[in-house]
Amino acid sequence: MNNKPSDPPAFEPYIPASSKLSELRALPIIVGTVLGMIFGASSLYLVLKVGLTVSASIPVAVISIALFRVLSKFGMRDATILENNIVQTAGSAGESIAFGVGVTMPAILILGFDLEVTRVILVSVLGALLGILMMIPLRRALIVQQHGILKYPEGTACAEVLKAGASPESQAAAAEGTGRDVSALAATATTGAKTIFTGFALGVIYNFAMKALHGWKDTPEKVFKAPLAGGSVACEVTPELLGVGYVIGPRIAAVMAAGGVLSYLLLIPLIKFFGEGLAGPLAPGTALIRDMSPNQIRAEYVLYIGAGAVAAGGIISLVRSIPLIWNSIRAGLRDFSGKKADTESVPRTDRDLPMKFVFIGIAALLAAILFAPTLHMNLIGAVMIILCGFLFVTVSSRLTGEIGSSSNPISGMTIATLLLTCLAFLALGWTDRMYYITALSVGGIVCIASSNGGTTSQDLKTGFLVGSTPGHQQIAILIGALASALVLGPILLKLNDTGKVYVPVTTEIRTDVSKLTEKSSLTGPQAKSDSKSYFLWHQDDEAGGTSKQYLVDDTGKAVYLVDPGINGTVTQRPDGSQVQKFDAPKATLVSYIIKGILSHKLPWALVLFGVMIAIVLEMSGIPSLAFAVGVYLPLATSMPVFIGGLVRWMVDGKRRKHPDYAHMTEEEHVAEGDRSPGVLMASGYIAGGAIAGIAIAFMAGVLSETYDKLDKWASAHNPFYAQLTPTQISPDILALIPFAIMVGILYLTGRGRILAGPKVKI
């Protein structure tokens, strides 16, 4: 016999490879591209505010299904499942590019340079396309050969959404030649759609009530006192993170949460314990440790430890993946043989873009990176982009398969890239200010490439499950990524300009005007009162903090301090009008790392502590990368993921004990769990929570006055949101009640007690 009894059955996608269902059409690509630009703009706003985004794949898939279903009522043809998959593929790129842009490009302002639209667009386009092309040779290794091992939680959830919304034409194609019952597929789709859209509605209502209406605290927290002073436990009670935890399962969710426990219940209390009696700040911190909150200690010290752990875990993961990666690349290189028959014999569901196109494209992008003058690139920087780009595209793609794209620590990979790049520059003596731009260009391109590489792998996993043609998906995401990258640069500049304030200088500050070449004028509302042109002066902060920009007159006297909208501090113009600022927390860290290394001020000891954590975990047989993610992320973020995994563990445990499932093998148990009603409900939670989050981000920006009024009212009257009286039950406890209801609904759905249709109840 060729197959052993324990071998898992061959995977069968929803749409078989023999099907010729409509897939790559202009309308789905256009719809996906437009949605990608919209979600990209919203995600850019969100990452500038809080440093986080949520995967756009599932929300775009939901919108696509609903949109084409409505259009079919007016005489147009409903989209097939493969066309809806093309929409979500093209639409997912905007969010991942926005994250990379928001994490890196604002650091230019903090370093004392101007945001140039050509630089931002170049970094966005080159990073986005490079990430996609570098991911294509990895598809067979990470998605096909690792199927059943790498879960790709959000990609799997997106596939379930697409199946639940499959058109009758798609259901017929799914049954053709496979022996499947069309009526059974239709019934499953109807039940699945009901479960997913119920979860979607719950996610939207829950998040809107919590975050927009301030119905209850979104992050309940408990800070401990002695003997565990500085320790804390918090939970971001959001449905999308709960859903991610359920989809990825208990193992990875628990390992990830364990990293957060190490940070918040060991590292931070240790730092607090040993630093409590210090009379002065301990570098790299700038305040007394005894006066710091747990989150401040994390920002000043633990983030560097987490970055070191993520970098080390990523390198270890890459080394382990080398055999699979090499086999995948070798399979792709067969395209160079020119044997047409071999190409035609490849099933439709296994046809990538030709490797000739991929490698020529990568070479062209690297040439553009090297010779684009606005990037201030050199050969060392280009080499770092090649090495770090391939390393972290691989790591990001694999990590997306383990924990999902929303929890993928792209900023940690960016920090690792900056560490390596700046260290190389330091060894060569390249420490002048212009090398800051070179290092940031390297970090920005690698950051966007890693982010988009992970998103591409997630989309290809969705396509693998539903039976799409990989090459068609790769074309769609290249088009969507290019369009989103072109618009995000101008949007970033516009967001910065809307919050920019020109502060009149009242003290005598001068510089040598003969050394200045750049000129600038006031923009925005203040330009009406002063249309003069001034020299632009960048004043470095000797202490290594944020540089300042001044507008100086022809004599060298500073007339205005330019306070940017991103990472600025002045919230009121001279006429009394208020402006909104963006904190850009991740970009601030990026700028400090560049300055820290090139000015010999980086806390290398903290970085090496993180490296040692990853090594100890690997020696103990624990996956270090997922743990390192937990060390790097706030415990509040990983805690709901852990709770979702715990619910999945309870549901799966009940299923294993049920007589109707007792005969199943381990692989069959896992497969049954992956397509259970609980995964459908969790997918709805993810989609609803993500869409609500974007709508709330829009509301907070456009309807800021209304948003602030609701906040003030809740702070004064809502016991679930604020402590109104000393005797009142803490809002940190009350806020857990609605979250517990969402957990209960997920548990009951997973067991088939509600919204499960004809499935066996467990």
PDB file of C-alpha atoms in Angstrom, residues 12 16 18 172-180:
ATOM      1  CA  GLU A  12     -10.325  18.870  -1.225  1.00  0.00           C
ATOM      2  CA  PRO A  16     -12.652  21.534  -7.152  1.00  0.00           C
ATOM      3  CA  SER A  18     -11.532  20.876 -12.394  1.00  0.00           C
ATOM      4  CA  ALA A 172     -23.436  23.720  -7.857  1.00  0.00           C
ATOM      5  CA  ALA A 173     -19.777  23.995  -8.879  1.00  0.00           C
ATOM      6  CA  ALA A 174     -18.714  22.752  -5.436  1.00  0.00           C
ATOM      7  CA  ALA A 175     -20.856  19.633  -5.862  1.00  0.00           C
ATOM      8  CA  GLU A 176     -19.812  18.921  -9.461  1.00  0.00           C
ATOM      9  CA  GLY A 177     -17.617  15.839  -9.771  1.00  0.00           C
ATOM     10  CA  THR A 178     -17.134  15.497  -6.023  1.00  0.00           C
ATOM     11  CA  GLY A 179     -20.171  13.481  -5.006  1.00  0.00           C
ATOM     12  CA  ARG A 180     -21.347  16.253  -2.714  1.00  0.00           C
TER      13      ARG A 180
END
